[in-house]
Amino acid sequence: MAKKTKKQQSGGTPATVALTAAGVDFTVHAYDHDPSHPSYGEEAAEAMGVSPERVFKTLVADVDGTLTVAVVPVAGQLDLKALATAVGGKRAAMADPALAERTTGYVRGGISPLGQRKRLRTVLDASASSFPTICVSAGRRGLEVELSPEDLAKLTDAVVVPVGRT
């Protein structure tokens, strides 16, 4: 597994470019993506040797007609009702994958909460605050970025509340 700090990062994805521009400390973790693996997030946790509770998946949901990002541990699931409540909505459903890809500029399995084509409102599961750093997609399959949950929340203007369930 290749590991790069921000000082060694060259080029990169929109997510890593945004992190560099913000002056945030982060580490990039690259691994060989296996297209046959049943879960992008679990694959990332296994490849990096990191607890699935510390690796977060980026999900795009439709809350009352507005696309919203939920960042939850790969070890659990998104509670759609809690997500809707977190943003003052009534109903939430998973967004159409093609719409999520078009709106964020990333492909499914590589959607990052950072550097999106269109900035979407974001909700970060409160469990992230239990860790000094968490990992989220760096903008493509096989690439994760590790950063503090506080930096992630600040850069995405995230609401930090419980929206994940095990």
Short mmCIF file of N, CA and C in Angstrom, two decimals:
data_model
loop_
_atom_site.label_atom_id
_atom_site.label_comp_id
_atom_site.label_asym_id
_atom_site.label_seq_id
_atom_site.Cartn_x
_atom_site.Cartn_y
_atom_site.Cartn_z
N MET A 1 0.85 -1.18 0.00
CA MET A 1 0.00 0.00 0.00
C MET A 1 0.89 1.23 0.00
N ALA A 2 0.63 2.11 -0.92
CA ALA A 2 1.38 3.37 -0.99
C ALA A 2 0.75 4.37 -0.04
N LYS A 3 1.58 5.18 0.56
CA LYS A 3 1.11 6.18 1.50
C LYS A 3 1.80 7.48 1.18
N LYS A 4 1.05 8.57 1.06
CA LYS A 4 1.65 9.87 0.77
C LYS A 4 1.07 10.89 1.72
N THR A 5 1.90 11.76 2.20
CA THR A 5 1.39 12.88 2.99
C THR A 5 1.12 14.02 2.05
N LYS A 6 0.49 15.07 2.54
CA LYS A 6 0.13 16.18 1.65
C LYS A 6 1.36 16.82 1.02
N LYS A 7 2.49 16.81 1.73
CA LYS A 7 3.69 17.44 1.19
C LYS A 7 4.25 16.66 0.00
N GLN A 8 3.93 15.36 -0.07
CA GLN A 8 4.42 14.53 -1.17
C GLN A 8 3.40 14.42 -2.30
N GLN A 9 2.20 14.90 -2.06
CA GLN A 9 1.12 14.75 -3.01
C GLN A 9 1.35 15.62 -4.25
N SER A 10 1.24 15.00 -5.40
CA SER A 10 1.33 15.78 -6.64
C SER A 10 0.08 15.51 -7.47
N GLY A 11 -0.44 16.54 -8.12
CA GLY A 11 -1.66 16.36 -8.90
C GLY A 11 -2.78 15.97 -7.97
N GLY A 12 -3.37 14.81 -8.20
CA GLY A 12 -4.38 14.28 -7.30
C GLY A 12 -5.78 14.44 -7.82
N THR A 13 -6.70 14.10 -6.97
CA THR A 13 -8.12 14.18 -7.28
C THR A 13 -8.65 15.53 -6.80
N PRO A 14 -9.86 15.90 -7.21
CA PRO A 14 -10.42 17.14 -6.67
C PRO A 14 -10.45 17.16 -5.14
N ALA A 15 -10.63 15.99 -4.52
CA ALA A 15 -10.65 15.91 -3.05
C ALA A 15 -9.28 16.26 -2.46
N THR A 16 -8.22 15.66 -3.00
CA THR A 16 -6.88 15.93 -2.45
C THR A 16 -6.42 17.34 -2.79
N VAL A 17 -6.83 17.84 -3.94
CA VAL A 17 -6.52 19.23 -4.31
C VAL A 17 -7.19 20.19 -3.32
N ALA A 18 -8.46 19.91 -2.99
CA ALA A 18 -9.19 20.76 -2.03
C ALA A 18 -8.52 20.72 -0.66
N LEU A 19 -8.09 19.55 -0.22
CA LEU A 19 -7.42 19.43 1.07
C LEU A 19 -6.10 20.19 1.09
N THR A 20 -5.34 20.06 0.02
CA THR A 20 -4.07 20.78 -0.07
C THR A 20 -4.30 22.29 -0.05
N ALA A 21 -5.28 22.75 -0.83
CA ALA A 21 -5.59 24.18 -0.90
C ALA A 21 -6.03 24.72 0.47
N ALA A 22 -6.71 23.87 1.25
CA ALA A 22 -7.19 24.29 2.57
C ALA A 22 -6.09 24.23 3.64
N GLY A 23 -4.94 23.64 3.29
CA GLY A 23 -3.84 23.54 4.24
C GLY A 23 -4.09 22.55 5.36
N VAL A 24 -4.93 21.56 5.09
CA VAL A 24 -5.30 20.56 6.09
C VAL A 24 -4.30 19.40 6.07
N ASP A 25 -3.97 18.89 7.25
CA ASP A 25 -3.12 17.70 7.33
C ASP A 25 -3.94 16.47 6.93
N PHE A 26 -3.39 15.68 6.03
CA PHE A 26 -4.07 14.45 5.61
C PHE A 26 -3.04 13.48 5.06
N THR A 27 -3.45 12.22 4.98
CA THR A 27 -2.62 11.17 4.42
C THR A 27 -3.43 10.42 3.37
N VAL A 28 -2.83 10.15 2.24
CA VAL A 28 -3.48 9.41 1.18
C VAL A 28 -3.06 7.94 1.29
N HIS A 29 -4.04 7.06 1.19
CA HIS A 29 -3.80 5.61 1.19
C HIS A 29 -4.30 5.06 -0.15
N ALA A 30 -3.40 4.46 -0.90
CA ALA A 30 -3.77 3.85 -2.18
C ALA A 30 -3.68 2.33 -2.06
N TYR A 31 -4.57 1.65 -2.73
CA TYR A 31 -4.55 0.19 -2.75
C TYR A 31 -5.12 -0.28 -4.08
N ASP A 32 -4.86 -1.53 -4.42
CA ASP A 32 -5.36 -2.09 -5.67
C ASP A 32 -6.82 -2.49 -5.48
N HIS A 33 -7.71 -1.81 -6.18
CA HIS A 33 -9.15 -2.07 -6.10
C HIS A 33 -9.48 -3.37 -6.80
N ASP A 34 -10.26 -4.22 -6.14
CA ASP A 34 -10.73 -5.48 -6.71
C ASP A 34 -12.19 -5.30 -7.12
N PRO A 35 -12.48 -5.21 -8.42
CA PRO A 35 -13.85 -4.97 -8.88
C PRO A 35 -14.85 -6.05 -8.42
N SER A 36 -14.36 -7.22 -8.04
CA SER A 36 -15.28 -8.29 -7.62
C SER A 36 -15.61 -8.23 -6.13
N HIS A 37 -14.98 -7.33 -5.38
CA HIS A 37 -15.26 -7.23 -3.95
C HIS A 37 -16.69 -6.71 -3.76
N PRO A 38 -17.46 -7.31 -2.84
CA PRO A 38 -18.86 -6.92 -2.68
C PRO A 38 -19.09 -5.55 -2.03
N SER A 39 -18.08 -4.99 -1.36
CA SER A 39 -18.27 -3.70 -0.67
C SER A 39 -17.04 -2.83 -0.84
N TYR A 40 -17.21 -1.64 -1.43
CA TYR A 40 -16.09 -0.73 -1.60
C TYR A 40 -15.47 -0.34 -0.26
N GLY A 41 -16.31 -0.02 0.71
CA GLY A 41 -15.83 0.43 2.00
C GLY A 41 -15.11 -0.66 2.79
N GLU A 42 -15.69 -1.86 2.81
CA GLU A 42 -15.05 -2.97 3.52
C GLU A 42 -13.73 -3.33 2.84
N GLU A 43 -13.71 -3.26 1.52
CA GLU A 43 -12.46 -3.52 0.80
C GLU A 43 -11.39 -2.52 1.22
N ALA A 44 -11.75 -1.24 1.33
CA ALA A 44 -10.80 -0.21 1.74
C ALA A 44 -10.27 -0.49 3.14
N ALA A 45 -11.17 -0.82 4.07
CA ALA A 45 -10.75 -1.11 5.44
C ALA A 45 -9.79 -2.29 5.49
N GLU A 46 -10.12 -3.35 4.77
CA GLU A 46 -9.26 -4.54 4.73
C GLU A 46 -7.90 -4.20 4.12
N ALA A 47 -7.91 -3.51 2.99
CA ALA A 47 -6.66 -3.20 2.28
C ALA A 47 -5.74 -2.31 3.11
N MET A 48 -6.32 -1.40 3.89
CA MET A 48 -5.51 -0.49 4.70
C MET A 48 -5.21 -1.03 6.09
N GLY A 49 -5.88 -2.14 6.47
CA GLY A 49 -5.69 -2.68 7.80
C GLY A 49 -6.26 -1.76 8.88
N VAL A 50 -7.37 -1.10 8.56
CA VAL A 50 -8.00 -0.14 9.46
C VAL A 50 -9.38 -0.68 9.86
N SER A 51 -9.77 -0.45 11.10
CA SER A 51 -11.07 -0.88 11.59
C SER A 51 -12.18 -0.29 10.72
N PRO A 52 -13.19 -1.11 10.33
CA PRO A 52 -14.29 -0.59 9.52
C PRO A 52 -15.06 0.55 10.20
N GLU A 53 -14.96 0.66 11.52
CA GLU A 53 -15.61 1.77 12.22
C GLU A 53 -14.93 3.11 11.95
N ARG A 54 -13.66 3.07 11.50
CA ARG A 54 -12.90 4.29 11.20
C ARG A 54 -12.91 4.65 9.73
N VAL A 55 -13.44 3.77 8.90
CA VAL A 55 -13.52 4.03 7.46
C VAL A 55 -14.97 4.41 7.17
N PHE A 56 -15.16 5.57 6.54
CA PHE A 56 -16.50 6.09 6.31
C PHE A 56 -16.83 6.11 4.83
N LYS A 57 -18.07 5.72 4.53
CA LYS A 57 -18.54 5.75 3.14
C LYS A 57 -19.35 7.02 2.92
N THR A 58 -19.30 7.49 1.69
CA THR A 58 -20.02 8.70 1.30
C THR A 58 -21.23 8.27 0.49
N LEU A 59 -22.40 8.53 1.02
CA LEU A 59 -23.64 8.16 0.36
C LEU A 59 -24.41 9.41 -0.02
N VAL A 60 -25.05 9.37 -1.18
CA VAL A 60 -25.85 10.51 -1.62
C VAL A 60 -27.31 10.11 -1.56
N ALA A 61 -28.07 10.92 -0.83
CA ALA A 61 -29.50 10.66 -0.66
C ALA A 61 -30.30 11.86 -1.16
N ASP A 62 -31.56 11.62 -1.43
CA ASP A 62 -32.49 12.67 -1.82
C ASP A 62 -33.37 12.93 -0.61
N VAL A 63 -33.25 14.13 -0.05
CA VAL A 63 -34.08 14.51 1.09
C VAL A 63 -35.06 15.58 0.60
N ASP A 64 -36.31 15.19 0.49
CA ASP A 64 -37.36 16.11 0.05
C ASP A 64 -36.98 16.84 -1.24
N GLY A 65 -36.35 16.13 -2.17
CA GLY A 65 -35.99 16.72 -3.46
C GLY A 65 -34.64 17.39 -3.51
N THR A 66 -33.88 17.38 -2.43
CA THR A 66 -32.56 17.99 -2.40
C THR A 66 -31.50 16.92 -2.13
N LEU A 67 -30.50 16.85 -3.00
CA LEU A 67 -29.43 15.88 -2.79
C LEU A 67 -28.63 16.26 -1.55
N THR A 68 -28.34 15.26 -0.74
CA THR A 68 -27.65 15.44 0.53
C THR A 68 -26.64 14.32 0.70
N VAL A 69 -25.46 14.66 1.20
CA VAL A 69 -24.42 13.67 1.43
C VAL A 69 -24.47 13.20 2.88
N ALA A 70 -24.39 11.90 3.07
CA ALA A 70 -24.27 11.30 4.40
C ALA A 70 -22.94 10.56 4.44
N VAL A 71 -22.17 10.80 5.49
CA VAL A 71 -20.87 10.15 5.66
C VAL A 71 -20.99 9.28 6.90
N VAL A 72 -21.03 7.95 6.69
CA VAL A 72 -21.27 7.00 7.77
C VAL A 72 -20.23 5.88 7.73
N PRO A 73 -20.01 5.21 8.88
CA PRO A 73 -19.03 4.12 8.90
C PRO A 73 -19.42 2.99 7.96
N VAL A 74 -18.41 2.39 7.32
CA VAL A 74 -18.69 1.27 6.42
C VAL A 74 -19.19 0.07 7.22
N ALA A 75 -18.95 0.06 8.53
CA ALA A 75 -19.38 -1.05 9.37
C ALA A 75 -20.88 -1.02 9.63
N GLY A 76 -21.56 0.03 9.23
CA GLY A 76 -22.99 0.14 9.49
C GLY A 76 -23.76 0.57 8.27
N GLN A 77 -24.95 1.11 8.53
CA GLN A 77 -25.82 1.57 7.46
C GLN A 77 -26.29 2.98 7.76
N LEU A 78 -26.81 3.62 6.74
CA LEU A 78 -27.38 4.95 6.88
C LEU A 78 -28.81 4.83 7.38
N ASP A 79 -29.16 5.60 8.39
CA ASP A 79 -30.52 5.70 8.88
C ASP A 79 -31.16 6.88 8.13
N LEU A 80 -31.96 6.57 7.12
CA LEU A 80 -32.53 7.61 6.26
C LEU A 80 -33.45 8.55 7.03
N LYS A 81 -34.18 8.04 7.98
CA LYS A 81 -35.09 8.89 8.78
C LYS A 81 -34.26 9.88 9.59
N ALA A 82 -33.15 9.41 10.20
CA ALA A 82 -32.28 10.30 10.98
C ALA A 82 -31.63 11.34 10.08
N LEU A 83 -31.28 10.95 8.84
CA LEU A 83 -30.69 11.90 7.90
C LEU A 83 -31.70 13.01 7.58
N ALA A 84 -32.93 12.63 7.27
CA ALA A 84 -33.95 13.63 6.95
C ALA A 84 -34.14 14.59 8.12
N THR A 85 -34.22 14.05 9.32
CA THR A 85 -34.39 14.87 10.52
C THR A 85 -33.20 15.82 10.70
N ALA A 86 -32.00 15.33 10.44
CA ALA A 86 -30.78 16.12 10.64
C ALA A 86 -30.75 17.39 9.79
N VAL A 87 -31.41 17.34 8.63
CA VAL A 87 -31.40 18.50 7.74
C VAL A 87 -32.77 19.18 7.66
N GLY A 88 -33.64 18.84 8.61
CA GLY A 88 -34.95 19.48 8.65
C GLY A 88 -35.92 18.99 7.60
N GLY A 89 -35.68 17.79 7.09
CA GLY A 89 -36.56 17.23 6.07
C GLY A 89 -37.55 16.24 6.63
N LYS A 90 -38.42 15.75 5.74
CA LYS A 90 -39.43 14.78 6.15
C LYS A 90 -39.10 13.38 5.67
N ARG A 91 -38.64 13.27 4.41
CA ARG A 91 -38.37 11.94 3.85
C ARG A 91 -37.04 11.93 3.12
N ALA A 92 -36.35 10.81 3.26
CA ALA A 92 -35.08 10.62 2.55
C ALA A 92 -35.08 9.26 1.87
N ALA A 93 -34.47 9.21 0.72
CA ALA A 93 -34.29 7.96 -0.03
C ALA A 93 -32.93 8.05 -0.71
N MET A 94 -32.36 6.92 -0.99
CA MET A 94 -31.08 6.94 -1.69
C MET A 94 -31.27 7.57 -3.06
N ALA A 95 -30.31 8.39 -3.46
CA ALA A 95 -30.38 9.08 -4.75
C ALA A 95 -30.09 8.10 -5.88
N ASP A 96 -30.57 8.43 -7.05
CA ASP A 96 -30.25 7.67 -8.24
C ASP A 96 -28.74 7.70 -8.42
N PRO A 97 -28.08 6.55 -8.57
CA PRO A 97 -26.62 6.53 -8.69
C PRO A 97 -26.07 7.39 -9.83
N ALA A 98 -26.75 7.40 -10.96
CA ALA A 98 -26.27 8.22 -12.09
C ALA A 98 -26.34 9.70 -11.76
N LEU A 99 -27.40 10.11 -11.07
CA LEU A 99 -27.54 11.51 -10.66
C LEU A 99 -26.46 11.87 -9.62
N ALA A 100 -26.21 10.96 -8.70
CA ALA A 100 -25.16 11.19 -7.69
C ALA A 100 -23.80 11.37 -8.36
N GLU A 101 -23.51 10.54 -9.36
CA GLU A 101 -22.24 10.64 -10.07
C GLU A 101 -22.13 11.96 -10.84
N ARG A 102 -23.19 12.31 -11.57
CA ARG A 102 -23.19 13.57 -12.34
C ARG A 102 -23.03 14.77 -11.43
N THR A 103 -23.73 14.77 -10.31
CA THR A 103 -23.74 15.93 -9.42
C THR A 103 -22.41 16.09 -8.69
N THR A 104 -21.83 14.99 -8.23
CA THR A 104 -20.58 15.07 -7.45
C THR A 104 -19.34 15.10 -8.33
N GLY A 105 -19.45 14.53 -9.54
CA GLY A 105 -18.27 14.44 -10.41
C GLY A 105 -17.43 13.22 -10.13
N TYR A 106 -17.91 12.34 -9.28
CA TYR A 106 -17.18 11.11 -8.92
C TYR A 106 -18.00 9.90 -9.31
N VAL A 107 -17.33 8.73 -9.43
CA VAL A 107 -18.03 7.49 -9.74
C VAL A 107 -18.41 6.78 -8.45
N ARG A 108 -19.48 6.00 -8.52
CA ARG A 108 -19.94 5.22 -7.38
C ARG A 108 -18.81 4.36 -6.85
N GLY A 109 -18.64 4.35 -5.55
CA GLY A 109 -17.53 3.62 -4.95
C GLY A 109 -16.30 4.50 -4.81
N GLY A 110 -16.38 5.70 -5.36
CA GLY A 110 -15.27 6.65 -5.27
C GLY A 110 -15.76 8.06 -4.97
N ILE A 111 -17.02 8.18 -4.55
CA ILE A 111 -17.55 9.50 -4.24
C ILE A 111 -16.94 9.99 -2.94
N SER A 112 -16.35 11.15 -3.00
CA SER A 112 -15.74 11.77 -1.83
C SER A 112 -16.65 12.88 -1.32
N PRO A 113 -16.65 13.12 -0.01
CA PRO A 113 -17.40 14.26 0.49
C PRO A 113 -16.69 15.59 0.19
N LEU A 114 -15.46 15.50 -0.30
CA LEU A 114 -14.62 16.68 -0.57
C LEU A 114 -14.45 16.89 -2.07
N GLY A 115 -14.37 18.14 -2.49
CA GLY A 115 -14.06 18.46 -3.88
C GLY A 115 -15.14 18.08 -4.88
N GLN A 116 -16.37 18.07 -4.45
CA GLN A 116 -17.46 17.70 -5.34
C GLN A 116 -17.72 18.78 -6.39
N ARG A 117 -18.17 18.36 -7.55
CA ARG A 117 -18.49 19.29 -8.63
C ARG A 117 -19.51 20.32 -8.17
N LYS A 118 -20.57 19.85 -7.52
CA LYS A 118 -21.57 20.74 -6.92
C LYS A 118 -21.57 20.43 -5.43
N ARG A 119 -21.29 21.42 -4.63
CA ARG A 119 -21.20 21.19 -3.19
C ARG A 119 -22.58 20.89 -2.62
N LEU A 120 -22.70 19.74 -2.01
CA LEU A 120 -23.97 19.32 -1.43
C LEU A 120 -23.92 19.46 0.08
N ARG A 121 -25.10 19.70 0.68
CA ARG A 121 -25.12 19.73 2.15
C ARG A 121 -24.70 18.35 2.64
N THR A 122 -24.01 18.35 3.77
CA THR A 122 -23.36 17.13 4.25
C THR A 122 -23.69 16.88 5.71
N VAL A 123 -23.89 15.61 6.03
CA VAL A 123 -24.11 15.18 7.40
C VAL A 123 -23.08 14.10 7.70
N LEU A 124 -22.30 14.32 8.77
CA LEU A 124 -21.27 13.37 9.20
C LEU A 124 -21.78 12.65 10.43
N ASP A 125 -21.73 11.32 10.41
CA ASP A 125 -22.18 10.56 11.57
C ASP A 125 -21.34 10.92 12.78
N ALA A 126 -22.00 11.10 13.92
CA ALA A 126 -21.35 11.54 15.16
C ALA A 126 -20.28 10.57 15.64
N SER A 127 -20.34 9.31 15.23
CA SER A 127 -19.32 8.34 15.66
C SER A 127 -17.93 8.73 15.19
N ALA A 128 -17.84 9.56 14.15
CA ALA A 128 -16.53 10.00 13.65
C ALA A 128 -15.75 10.73 14.73
N SER A 129 -16.46 11.43 15.61
CA SER A 129 -15.81 12.21 16.67
C SER A 129 -15.10 11.33 17.70
N SER A 130 -15.32 10.04 17.65
CA SER A 130 -14.67 9.10 18.58
C SER A 130 -13.23 8.81 18.20
N PHE A 131 -12.82 9.23 17.01
CA PHE A 131 -11.50 8.88 16.49
C PHE A 131 -10.67 10.12 16.20
N PRO A 132 -9.34 10.04 16.39
CA PRO A 132 -8.51 11.19 16.04
C PRO A 132 -8.48 11.43 14.52
N THR A 133 -8.55 10.34 13.74
CA THR A 133 -8.62 10.46 12.28
C THR A 133 -9.59 9.41 11.76
N ILE A 134 -10.18 9.72 10.60
CA ILE A 134 -11.04 8.78 9.90
C ILE A 134 -10.59 8.75 8.44
N CYS A 135 -11.06 7.75 7.72
CA CYS A 135 -10.73 7.63 6.30
C CYS A 135 -12.02 7.77 5.48
N VAL A 136 -11.93 8.54 4.40
CA VAL A 136 -13.03 8.68 3.45
C VAL A 136 -12.44 8.56 2.05
N SER A 137 -13.29 8.37 1.08
CA SER A 137 -12.81 8.26 -0.29
C SER A 137 -12.08 9.53 -0.71
N ALA A 138 -11.00 9.34 -1.42
CA ALA A 138 -10.23 10.47 -1.93
C ALA A 138 -10.65 10.82 -3.35
N GLY A 139 -11.72 10.18 -3.83
CA GLY A 139 -12.25 10.57 -5.13
C GLY A 139 -12.11 9.54 -6.22
N ARG A 140 -11.62 8.36 -5.89
CA ARG A 140 -11.66 7.26 -6.86
C ARG A 140 -11.51 5.94 -6.12
N ARG A 141 -11.98 4.90 -6.75
CA ARG A 141 -11.88 3.58 -6.16
C ARG A 141 -10.41 3.23 -5.95
N GLY A 142 -10.09 2.72 -4.77
CA GLY A 142 -8.71 2.36 -4.47
C GLY A 142 -7.89 3.51 -3.90
N LEU A 143 -8.54 4.59 -3.53
CA LEU A 143 -7.82 5.75 -2.98
C LEU A 143 -8.64 6.33 -1.83
N GLU A 144 -8.03 6.36 -0.65
CA GLU A 144 -8.68 6.90 0.54
C GLU A 144 -7.83 8.03 1.10
N VAL A 145 -8.47 8.93 1.81
CA VAL A 145 -7.76 10.01 2.47
C VAL A 145 -8.09 9.93 3.96
N GLU A 146 -7.05 10.07 4.78
CA GLU A 146 -7.21 10.04 6.23
C GLU A 146 -7.02 11.45 6.76
N LEU A 147 -7.99 11.91 7.56
CA LEU A 147 -7.93 13.25 8.12
C LEU A 147 -8.73 13.28 9.41
N SER A 148 -8.63 14.36 10.14
CA SER A 148 -9.40 14.46 11.38
C SER A 148 -10.87 14.69 11.04
N PRO A 149 -11.77 14.14 11.86
CA PRO A 149 -13.19 14.37 11.60
C PRO A 149 -13.56 15.85 11.72
N GLU A 150 -12.85 16.58 12.56
CA GLU A 150 -13.11 18.01 12.70
C GLU A 150 -12.79 18.75 11.41
N ASP A 151 -11.67 18.40 10.77
CA ASP A 151 -11.31 19.03 9.50
C ASP A 151 -12.33 18.69 8.42
N LEU A 152 -12.76 17.42 8.39
CA LEU A 152 -13.75 17.02 7.40
C LEU A 152 -15.05 17.81 7.60
N ALA A 153 -15.50 17.91 8.84
CA ALA A 153 -16.74 18.64 9.13
C ALA A 153 -16.61 20.11 8.75
N LYS A 154 -15.47 20.69 9.05
CA LYS A 154 -15.26 22.11 8.75
C LYS A 154 -15.24 22.35 7.23
N LEU A 155 -14.51 21.51 6.50
CA LEU A 155 -14.38 21.72 5.06
C LEU A 155 -15.67 21.46 4.29
N THR A 156 -16.55 20.64 4.83
CA THR A 156 -17.80 20.32 4.13
C THR A 156 -19.00 21.03 4.76
N ASP A 157 -18.74 21.84 5.79
CA ASP A 157 -19.83 22.49 6.54
C ASP A 157 -20.84 21.46 7.02
N ALA A 158 -20.35 20.32 7.47
CA ALA A 158 -21.21 19.21 7.85
C ALA A 158 -21.91 19.44 9.18
N VAL A 159 -23.11 18.93 9.25
CA VAL A 159 -23.82 18.77 10.51
C VAL A 159 -23.31 17.44 11.06
N VAL A 160 -22.91 17.41 12.33
CA VAL A 160 -22.38 16.18 12.93
C VAL A 160 -23.42 15.67 13.93
N VAL A 161 -24.13 14.62 13.53
CA VAL A 161 -25.18 14.00 14.34
C VAL A 161 -25.22 12.51 14.05
N PRO A 162 -25.85 11.72 14.91
CA PRO A 162 -25.96 10.27 14.63
C PRO A 162 -26.90 10.01 13.44
N VAL A 163 -26.35 9.49 12.36
CA VAL A 163 -27.18 9.11 11.20
C VAL A 163 -26.84 7.69 10.73
N GLY A 164 -25.91 7.04 11.42
CA GLY A 164 -25.55 5.68 11.08
C GLY A 164 -26.18 4.71 12.08
N ARG A 165 -26.33 3.49 11.65
CA ARG A 165 -26.80 2.44 12.56
C ARG A 165 -26.07 1.15 12.23
N THR A 166 -25.93 0.31 13.23
CA THR A 166 -25.20 -0.95 13.03
C THR A 166 -26.12 -2.10 12.74
#
